[in-house]
């Protein structure tokens, strides 16, 4: 009979639909003989129903009249072939997705056959079948609204007692396949955004409300897995960030999903999620990990914990969650101690395996629903001890050794390594920018921006509060002098519901806490073992707290900053005689603009995930020889984070911090002196060179040049005239060939940078002069030629070496002295131009004058940086 299926008929006709239906009704069992016909018939019916919905209503009327949905369920029951089940699910998905008629959708959803398809015991050991099933459920959810959702639920006494589509879908919410998890999340959001009160009460009642706690449990497992990846990457000889980035994307996707669930506005869901995040993630896992010292038993590191706190605060926008986390920073460290955690012991892998069907009974196909209680179990199968909240009652004024978590966070800034400092700064910056946090909480933490302080005090003064008016016009109006705000006290009291007690040190106040934050930041700026890029992040935070005020600093702060500034100014001047002194002015001007943009930006430059990638990136160019000029250039530009810190970036930061702390506006360019006039008697002038430098093939005079010999290739010695010259901050070593036609003139054949040449007379051959030849530009300033070392493993950069042979010892000494003299002239010019900048008070005053003068210039006038 199925061979007649291929006879010639109008494919898109009611006659075709009638024929296919009649043939399906005649089938009593689906076997290998008729399986292909059944599959093709199901596929064709989906096309015909979709066509009819758009062109002829009689198609769907026939579909209803013949109860073809019932035929689908019957075919499913008499078939054991997975391919038939796949086609039927695909057919239903296509029909549901493409139907435009509301009448048609109402009919599909109102029949009992739809829920029979949803609850049918498919064999989900077939991954493809599971994928089609989830797509089928998602297609249904895409058509949900307040009218259609009621057709898929069962009610009793005005109460929803059954919602098969939702219940079946969330069993696969934690499946190992990411695409299935994503589809289930989209389905649940479609349900939540309908906004049906009866359905909302159903999904927030036991046991269905367990889904939200399971969601947090699954997320906790992902947090621990992320920490393992970070730890493994840091220990790896060849670290790769790709796996971390993939895990980070998964973490952030989960948080955005949680945020979307909350934004649906279902009553109690925000409270349920907040309670579970605090009880199962924040308090027992993340906050205890913030201590500096390594404690055995914690399953997560400090850096991962700092990153996760930032993500949660940035993405999950719940006021109670943000404020409770902030209030927990006033708890002592020993409120969280390693203890076995009885409430979360189990194996998280059951989240994945129990969502599949397993064979049971005579037919071998049965759905095995996921036990909701299994999701509240431990997120790791290891036997390592976990953390448990420990009720610690500490009276006010307890010994200072009972360090608060807030103090532990600040200790990361003062004593931590690069990654810990970056993490702690990111947390403070995130707290500062979290709109859900009460200003009183920011004030208590000591990070309320000064502009918000003034606004708060102004409002208090306007409404007649004496304290506000008194502080607004006082010299120490930095924050409320009193104790902790009543709103903060309310959140501190809430912590007791989680078994956590807090203590406040004697004399604790927002003002005292603010000075502790300033102490930590000032201490950070005095550290010489921290990446300058990270110090810039600290500068951004300080800029938020102190827009233009020296009054916030005490004399100790100011002294430390000035001493640090003087130290780095001295280090900067030493670089005027370094390998890359000819680029110092250019780099300084460039870093000045970058630093100004960084600390004046509305938000930090780096995303929180940068702290997880920091270590891997730092070890990307270990092959660079430390004695090479390239290593010196990297050190100067801070491209390689693990090399010793070069003072340029730090100096620029400290100079700008000093300027705005003194109430001075920052200029767009550093205040440096212009280039000086080149004396007529200089070697460069005598040779006929200008500021553009020598070009190969250009003519120059050879007055003062010294004849020499050099072999660029083995066995091929060439004769040149050697000349060292300096023009301003630039300098060159020149090898020229004499022009026979012109007396005392030559043609430039080779030119190399003067800076970093490191001249040395050979100890055994007094007529030989050794010179180091570094690149003419910093490689990372021209990535098109040299590549980007941080993005790929680059070959080590090796400096060139020249060995020049002179006719006698005296001539060699003349050449040696010539190079030293020109290097000295070049270095002195760099020092002269930097002189106005390195003297602090004079530099700030000069900056004001420079700012005024630049405003009077036309916009297209640029300073000469050479």
CSV table of N, CA and C in Angstrom, one decimal, residues 493-615:
chain,number,residue,atom,x,y,z
A,493,UNK,N,21.8,42.4,61.5
A,493,UNK,CA,20.9,41.5,62.3
A,493,UNK,C,20.4,40.3,61.5
A,494,UNK,N,20.2,40.5,60.1
A,494,UNK,CA,19.8,39.4,59.3
A,494,UNK,C,20.8,38.3,59.2
A,495,UNK,N,22.0,38.7,59.4
A,495,UNK,CA,23.1,37.6,59.3
A,495,UNK,C,22.9,36.6,60.4
A,496,UNK,N,22.3,36.9,61.5
A,496,UNK,CA,22.1,36.0,62.6
A,496,UNK,C,21.1,34.8,62.1
A,497,UNK,N,20.3,35.1,61.1
A,497,UNK,CA,19.4,34.1,60.6
A,497,UNK,C,20.2,33.0,59.9
A,498,UNK,N,21.5,33.3,59.5
A,498,UNK,CA,22.3,32.3,58.9
A,498,UNK,C,23.4,31.8,59.8
A,499,UNK,N,23.2,32.0,61.1
A,499,UNK,CA,24.2,31.5,62.1
A,499,UNK,C,25.4,32.3,62.2
A,500,UNK,N,25.4,33.6,61.8
A,500,UNK,CA,26.6,34.4,61.7
A,500,UNK,C,26.4,35.6,62.7
A,501,UNK,N,27.4,35.8,63.6
A,501,UNK,CA,27.4,36.9,64.4
A,501,UNK,C,28.5,37.9,64.0
A,502,UNK,N,28.3,39.1,64.3
A,502,UNK,CA,29.3,40.1,63.8
A,502,UNK,C,29.8,40.9,65.0
A,503,UNK,N,30.9,41.6,64.8
A,503,UNK,CA,31.4,42.5,65.9
A,503,UNK,C,31.8,43.8,65.2
A,504,UNK,N,31.7,44.9,65.9
A,504,UNK,CA,32.2,46.2,65.5
A,504,UNK,C,33.3,46.6,66.4
A,505,UNK,N,34.5,46.9,65.9
A,505,UNK,CA,35.6,47.4,66.7
A,505,UNK,C,35.2,48.7,67.4
A,506,UNK,N,35.8,48.9,68.6
A,506,UNK,CA,35.6,50.1,69.3
A,506,UNK,C,36.0,51.3,68.5
A,507,UNK,N,35.1,52.3,68.4
A,507,UNK,CA,35.4,53.5,67.6
A,507,UNK,C,35.1,53.3,66.1
A,508,UNK,N,34.5,52.2,65.8
A,508,UNK,CA,34.2,51.9,64.3
A,508,UNK,C,33.2,53.0,63.8
A,509,UNK,N,33.5,53.5,62.7
A,509,UNK,CA,32.6,54.5,62.1
A,509,UNK,C,32.9,54.6,60.6
A,510,UNK,N,32.0,55.1,59.8
A,510,UNK,CA,32.3,55.3,58.4
A,510,UNK,C,33.6,56.1,58.2
A,511,UNK,N,33.9,57.1,59.0
A,511,UNK,CA,35.1,57.9,58.8
A,511,UNK,C,36.3,57.1,59.1
A,512,UNK,N,36.3,56.3,60.1
A,512,UNK,CA,37.4,55.4,60.4
A,512,UNK,C,37.7,54.4,59.3
A,513,UNK,N,36.6,53.8,58.8
A,513,UNK,CA,36.7,52.8,57.8
A,513,UNK,C,37.2,53.5,56.5
A,514,UNK,N,36.8,54.7,56.3
A,514,UNK,CA,37.3,55.4,55.0
A,514,UNK,C,38.8,55.6,55.1
A,515,UNK,N,39.3,56.0,56.3
A,515,UNK,CA,40.7,56.1,56.4
A,515,UNK,C,41.5,54.8,56.3
A,516,UNK,N,40.9,53.7,56.7
A,516,UNK,CA,41.5,52.4,56.5
A,516,UNK,C,41.6,52.1,55.0
A,517,UNK,N,40.6,52.4,54.2
A,517,UNK,CA,40.7,52.2,52.8
A,517,UNK,C,41.8,53.1,52.2
A,518,UNK,N,41.8,54.4,52.6
A,518,UNK,CA,42.9,55.3,52.1
A,518,UNK,C,44.3,54.7,52.5
A,519,UNK,N,44.4,54.2,53.8
A,519,UNK,CA,45.7,53.6,54.2
A,519,UNK,C,46.1,52.5,53.2
A,520,UNK,N,45.1,51.6,52.9
A,520,UNK,CA,45.5,50.5,52.0
A,520,UNK,C,45.9,51.0,50.6
A,521,UNK,N,45.2,52.0,50.1
A,521,UNK,CA,45.5,52.5,48.8
A,521,UNK,C,46.9,53.2,48.7
A,522,UNK,N,47.1,54.0,49.8
A,522,UNK,CA,48.4,54.7,49.8
A,522,UNK,C,49.5,53.7,50.0
A,523,UNK,N,49.3,52.7,50.8
A,523,UNK,CA,50.3,51.6,51.0
A,523,UNK,C,50.5,50.9,49.6
A,524,UNK,N,49.5,50.7,48.9
A,524,UNK,CA,49.6,50.0,47.5
A,524,UNK,C,50.5,50.9,46.6
A,525,UNK,N,50.3,52.2,46.6
A,525,UNK,CA,51.1,53.0,45.7
A,525,UNK,C,52.6,53.1,46.1
A,526,UNK,N,52.9,52.7,47.3
A,526,UNK,CA,54.3,52.7,47.8
A,526,UNK,C,54.9,51.3,47.6
A,527,UNK,N,54.2,50.4,47.0
A,527,UNK,CA,54.8,49.0,46.8
A,527,UNK,C,55.5,49.0,45.4
A,528,UNK,N,56.6,48.4,45.4
A,528,UNK,CA,57.4,48.3,44.1
A,528,UNK,C,57.3,47.0,43.4
A,529,UNK,N,56.6,46.0,44.0
A,529,UNK,CA,56.5,44.7,43.4
A,529,UNK,C,55.1,44.4,42.8
A,530,UNK,N,54.4,45.5,42.5
A,530,UNK,CA,53.1,45.3,41.9
A,530,UNK,C,53.1,45.9,40.5
A,531,UNK,N,52.4,45.3,39.5
A,531,UNK,CA,52.3,45.8,38.2
A,531,UNK,C,51.7,47.2,38.1
A,532,UNK,N,52.3,48.0,37.3
A,532,UNK,CA,51.9,49.4,37.2
A,532,UNK,C,50.5,49.5,36.7
A,533,UNK,N,50.1,48.5,35.8
A,533,UNK,CA,48.7,48.5,35.3
A,533,UNK,C,47.7,48.3,36.4
A,534,UNK,N,48.1,47.5,37.4
A,534,UNK,CA,47.2,47.3,38.5
A,534,UNK,C,47.2,48.5,39.4
A,535,UNK,N,48.3,49.2,39.6
A,535,UNK,CA,48.4,50.4,40.4
A,535,UNK,C,47.5,51.4,39.7
A,536,UNK,N,47.4,51.5,38.4
A,536,UNK,CA,46.4,52.4,37.8
A,536,UNK,C,45.0,52.1,38.2
A,537,UNK,N,44.6,50.8,38.4
A,537,UNK,CA,43.3,50.5,38.8
A,537,UNK,C,43.1,51.0,40.2
A,538,UNK,N,44.1,51.0,41.1
A,538,UNK,CA,44.1,51.6,42.4
A,538,UNK,C,43.9,53.1,42.3
A,539,UNK,N,44.6,53.7,41.3
A,539,UNK,CA,44.4,55.1,41.1
A,539,UNK,C,43.0,55.5,40.7
A,540,UNK,N,42.4,54.6,39.9
A,540,UNK,CA,41.0,54.9,39.5
A,540,UNK,C,40.1,54.9,40.8
A,541,UNK,N,40.3,53.9,41.7
A,541,UNK,CA,39.5,53.9,42.9
A,541,UNK,C,39.7,55.1,43.8
A,542,UNK,N,40.9,55.5,43.9
A,542,UNK,CA,41.2,56.6,44.7
A,542,UNK,C,40.6,57.9,44.1
A,543,UNK,N,40.6,58.0,42.8
A,543,UNK,CA,40.1,59.1,42.1
A,543,UNK,C,38.6,59.2,42.4
A,544,UNK,N,37.9,58.0,42.5
A,544,UNK,CA,36.4,58.0,42.8
A,544,UNK,C,36.2,58.5,44.2
A,545,UNK,N,37.1,58.2,45.1
A,545,UNK,CA,36.8,58.6,46.5
A,545,UNK,C,37.2,60.0,46.7
A,546,UNK,N,38.2,60.5,46.0
A,546,UNK,CA,38.8,61.8,46.3
A,546,UNK,C,38.9,62.6,45.0
A,547,UNK,N,37.8,63.1,44.5
A,547,UNK,CA,37.8,63.8,43.2
A,547,UNK,C,38.9,65.0,43.2
A,548,UNK,N,38.7,65.9,44.1
A,548,UNK,CA,39.7,67.0,44.2
A,548,UNK,C,39.8,67.4,45.7
A,549,UNK,N,40.6,66.8,46.5
A,549,UNK,CA,40.7,67.1,47.9
A,549,UNK,C,42.0,66.6,48.5
A,550,UNK,N,42.7,67.4,49.2
A,550,UNK,CA,43.9,67.0,49.9
A,550,UNK,C,43.5,66.8,51.4
A,551,UNK,N,42.2,67.3,51.7
A,551,UNK,CA,41.8,67.2,53.1
A,551,UNK,C,41.6,65.8,53.6
A,552,UNK,N,41.3,64.9,52.7
A,552,UNK,CA,41.1,63.5,53.1
A,552,UNK,C,42.3,62.8,53.6
A,553,UNK,N,43.5,63.3,53.1
A,553,UNK,CA,44.8,62.6,53.5
A,553,UNK,C,45.3,63.2,54.8
A,554,UNK,N,45.8,62.3,55.6
A,554,UNK,CA,46.5,62.9,56.8
A,554,UNK,C,48.0,63.1,56.4
A,555,UNK,N,48.7,63.6,57.3
A,555,UNK,CA,50.1,64.0,57.0
A,555,UNK,C,51.0,62.7,56.7
A,556,UNK,N,50.6,61.6,57.3
A,556,UNK,CA,51.3,60.4,57.0
A,556,UNK,C,51.1,59.9,55.6
A,557,UNK,N,49.8,60.0,55.1
A,557,UNK,CA,49.5,59.7,53.7
A,557,UNK,C,50.3,60.5,52.8
A,558,UNK,N,50.3,61.8,53.0
A,558,UNK,CA,51.0,62.8,52.1
A,558,UNK,C,52.5,62.5,52.1
A,559,UNK,N,53.1,62.2,53.2
A,559,UNK,CA,54.5,61.9,53.3
A,559,UNK,C,54.8,60.7,52.5
A,560,UNK,N,54.0,59.6,52.7
A,560,UNK,CA,54.3,58.4,52.0
A,560,UNK,C,54.2,58.6,50.5
A,561,UNK,N,53.2,59.3,50.0
A,561,UNK,CA,53.0,59.5,48.6
A,561,UNK,C,54.2,60.4,48.0
A,562,UNK,N,54.6,61.4,48.8
A,562,UNK,CA,55.7,62.2,48.3
A,562,UNK,C,57.0,61.4,48.3
A,563,UNK,N,57.2,60.6,49.3
A,563,UNK,CA,58.5,59.8,49.3
A,563,UNK,C,58.5,58.8,48.2
A,564,UNK,N,57.3,58.2,47.9
A,564,UNK,CA,57.2,57.3,46.8
A,564,UNK,C,57.5,58.0,45.5
A,565,UNK,N,56.9,59.2,45.4
A,565,UNK,CA,57.0,59.9,44.1
A,565,UNK,C,58.5,60.3,43.9
A,566,UNK,N,59.2,60.7,44.9
A,566,UNK,CA,60.6,61.1,44.8
A,566,UNK,C,61.4,59.9,44.4
A,567,UNK,N,61.1,58.7,45.0
A,567,UNK,CA,61.8,57.5,44.6
A,567,UNK,C,61.7,57.2,43.2
A,568,UNK,N,60.5,57.2,42.7
A,568,UNK,CA,60.2,56.8,41.3
A,568,UNK,C,60.7,57.9,40.3
A,569,UNK,N,60.7,59.2,40.8
A,569,UNK,CA,61.3,60.2,40.0
A,569,UNK,C,62.8,60.0,39.8
A,570,UNK,N,63.5,59.5,40.8
A,570,UNK,CA,64.9,59.2,40.7
A,570,UNK,C,65.1,58.0,39.8
A,571,UNK,N,64.2,57.0,39.9
A,571,UNK,CA,64.3,55.9,39.0
A,571,UNK,C,64.1,56.3,37.5
A,572,UNK,N,63.2,57.2,37.4
A,572,UNK,CA,62.9,57.7,36.0
A,572,UNK,C,64.1,58.4,35.4
A,573,UNK,N,64.7,59.2,36.2
A,573,UNK,CA,65.9,60.0,35.7
A,573,UNK,C,67.1,59.0,35.4
A,574,UNK,N,67.1,57.9,36.1
A,574,UNK,CA,68.2,56.9,35.8
A,574,UNK,C,67.9,56.3,34.4
A,575,UNK,N,66.6,56.2,34.0
A,575,UNK,CA,66.3,55.7,32.7
A,575,UNK,C,66.7,56.6,31.6
A,576,UNK,N,67.0,57.9,31.9
A,576,UNK,CA,67.5,58.9,30.9
A,576,UNK,C,68.9,58.4,30.4
A,577,UNK,N,69.5,57.6,31.1
A,577,UNK,CA,70.8,57.0,30.6
A,577,UNK,C,70.7,55.6,30.3
A,578,UNK,N,69.5,55.1,30.1
A,578,UNK,CA,69.3,53.7,29.9
A,578,UNK,C,69.3,53.3,28.4
A,579,UNK,N,68.9,52.1,28.1
A,579,UNK,CA,69.1,51.6,26.7
A,579,UNK,C,68.1,52.3,25.8
A,580,UNK,N,66.9,52.7,26.3
A,580,UNK,CA,65.9,53.2,25.4
A,580,UNK,C,65.6,54.7,25.8
A,581,UNK,N,66.6,55.4,26.2
A,581,UNK,CA,66.5,56.8,26.6
A,581,UNK,C,65.9,57.7,25.5
A,582,UNK,N,66.1,57.3,24.2
A,582,UNK,CA,65.6,58.1,23.1
A,582,UNK,C,64.1,58.0,23.0
A,583,UNK,N,63.5,57.0,23.6
A,583,UNK,CA,62.0,56.8,23.5
A,583,UNK,C,61.4,57.3,24.8
A,584,UNK,N,62.1,57.7,25.8
A,584,UNK,CA,61.6,58.0,27.1
A,584,UNK,C,60.5,59.1,27.1
A,585,UNK,N,60.8,60.2,26.4
A,585,UNK,CA,59.9,61.3,26.3
A,585,UNK,C,58.6,60.9,25.5
A,586,UNK,N,58.8,60.2,24.5
A,586,UNK,CA,57.6,59.7,23.7
A,586,UNK,C,56.7,58.8,24.5
A,587,UNK,N,57.4,57.8,25.2
A,587,UNK,CA,56.6,56.9,26.0
A,587,UNK,C,55.9,57.6,27.2
A,588,UNK,N,56.6,58.5,27.8
A,588,UNK,CA,56.1,59.3,28.9
A,588,UNK,C,54.8,60.0,28.5
A,589,UNK,N,54.9,60.7,27.4
A,589,UNK,CA,53.7,61.5,26.9
A,589,UNK,C,52.6,60.5,26.6
A,590,UNK,N,52.9,59.4,26.0
A,590,UNK,CA,51.8,58.4,25.7
A,590,UNK,C,51.2,57.8,26.9
A,591,UNK,N,52.1,57.4,27.9
A,591,UNK,CA,51.5,56.9,29.2
A,591,UNK,C,50.8,57.9,30.0
A,592,UNK,N,51.2,59.1,29.9
A,592,UNK,CA,50.5,60.2,30.6
A,592,UNK,C,49.0,60.3,30.1
A,593,UNK,N,48.8,60.2,28.8
A,593,UNK,CA,47.4,60.3,28.3
A,593,UNK,C,46.6,59.0,28.7
A,594,UNK,N,47.3,57.9,28.6
A,594,UNK,CA,46.6,56.6,29.0
A,594,UNK,C,46.2,56.6,30.4
A,595,UNK,N,47.1,57.0,31.3
A,595,UNK,CA,46.9,57.0,32.7
A,595,UNK,C,45.7,58.0,33.1
A,596,UNK,N,45.8,59.2,32.4
A,596,UNK,CA,44.7,60.2,32.7
A,596,UNK,C,43.4,59.6,32.3
A,597,UNK,N,43.3,59.0,31.1
A,597,UNK,CA,42.0,58.3,30.7
A,597,UNK,C,41.6,57.2,31.7
A,598,UNK,N,42.6,56.5,32.2
A,598,UNK,CA,42.3,55.4,33.0
A,598,UNK,C,41.7,55.8,34.4
A,599,UNK,N,42.3,56.8,35.0
A,599,UNK,CA,41.8,57.2,36.3
A,599,UNK,C,40.6,58.1,36.3
A,600,UNK,N,40.4,58.7,35.1
A,600,UNK,CA,39.2,59.6,35.0
A,600,UNK,C,38.0,58.9,34.3
A,601,UNK,N,38.2,57.6,34.0
A,601,UNK,CA,37.1,56.9,33.3
A,601,UNK,C,36.0,56.6,34.3
A,602,UNK,N,34.7,56.5,33.7
A,602,UNK,CA,33.6,56.2,34.6
A,602,UNK,C,33.6,54.9,35.3
A,603,UNK,N,34.4,53.9,34.7
A,603,UNK,CA,34.5,52.6,35.3
A,603,UNK,C,35.9,52.0,35.1
A,604,UNK,N,36.3,51.0,35.8
A,604,UNK,CA,37.6,50.4,35.6
A,604,UNK,C,37.8,49.9,34.2
A,605,UNK,N,39.0,49.9,33.8
A,605,UNK,CA,39.3,49.5,32.4
A,605,UNK,C,39.2,48.0,32.2
A,606,UNK,N,39.4,47.2,33.2
A,606,UNK,CA,39.4,45.7,33.1
A,606,UNK,C,38.1,45.1,33.6
A,607,UNK,N,37.7,44.0,33.0
A,607,UNK,CA,36.6,43.2,33.5
A,607,UNK,C,37.2,42.3,34.6
A,608,UNK,N,36.3,41.9,35.5
A,608,UNK,CA,36.8,41.0,36.6
A,608,UNK,C,37.5,39.8,36.2
A,609,UNK,N,37.1,39.2,35.0
A,609,UNK,CA,37.8,38.0,34.6
A,609,UNK,C,39.2,38.2,34.3
A,610,UNK,N,39.7,39.4,34.1
A,610,UNK,CA,41.1,39.7,33.9
A,610,UNK,C,42.0,39.1,35.0
A,611,UNK,N,41.5,39.1,36.2
A,611,UNK,CA,42.3,38.6,37.3
A,611,UNK,C,42.6,37.1,37.2
A,612,UNK,N,41.7,36.4,36.5
A,612,UNK,CA,41.9,34.9,36.3
A,612,UNK,C,42.9,34.7,35.2
A,613,UNK,N,43.0,35.6,34.3
A,613,UNK,CA,43.9,35.4,33.2
A,613,UNK,C,45.3,36.0,33.4
A,614,UNK,N,45.5,36.8,34.5
A,614,UNK,CA,46.7,37.5,34.7
A,614,UNK,C,47.9,36.7,34.7
A,615,UNK,N,47.9,35.6,35.4
A,615,UNK,CA,49.1,34.8,35.6
A,615,UNK,C,49.5,34.1,34.3
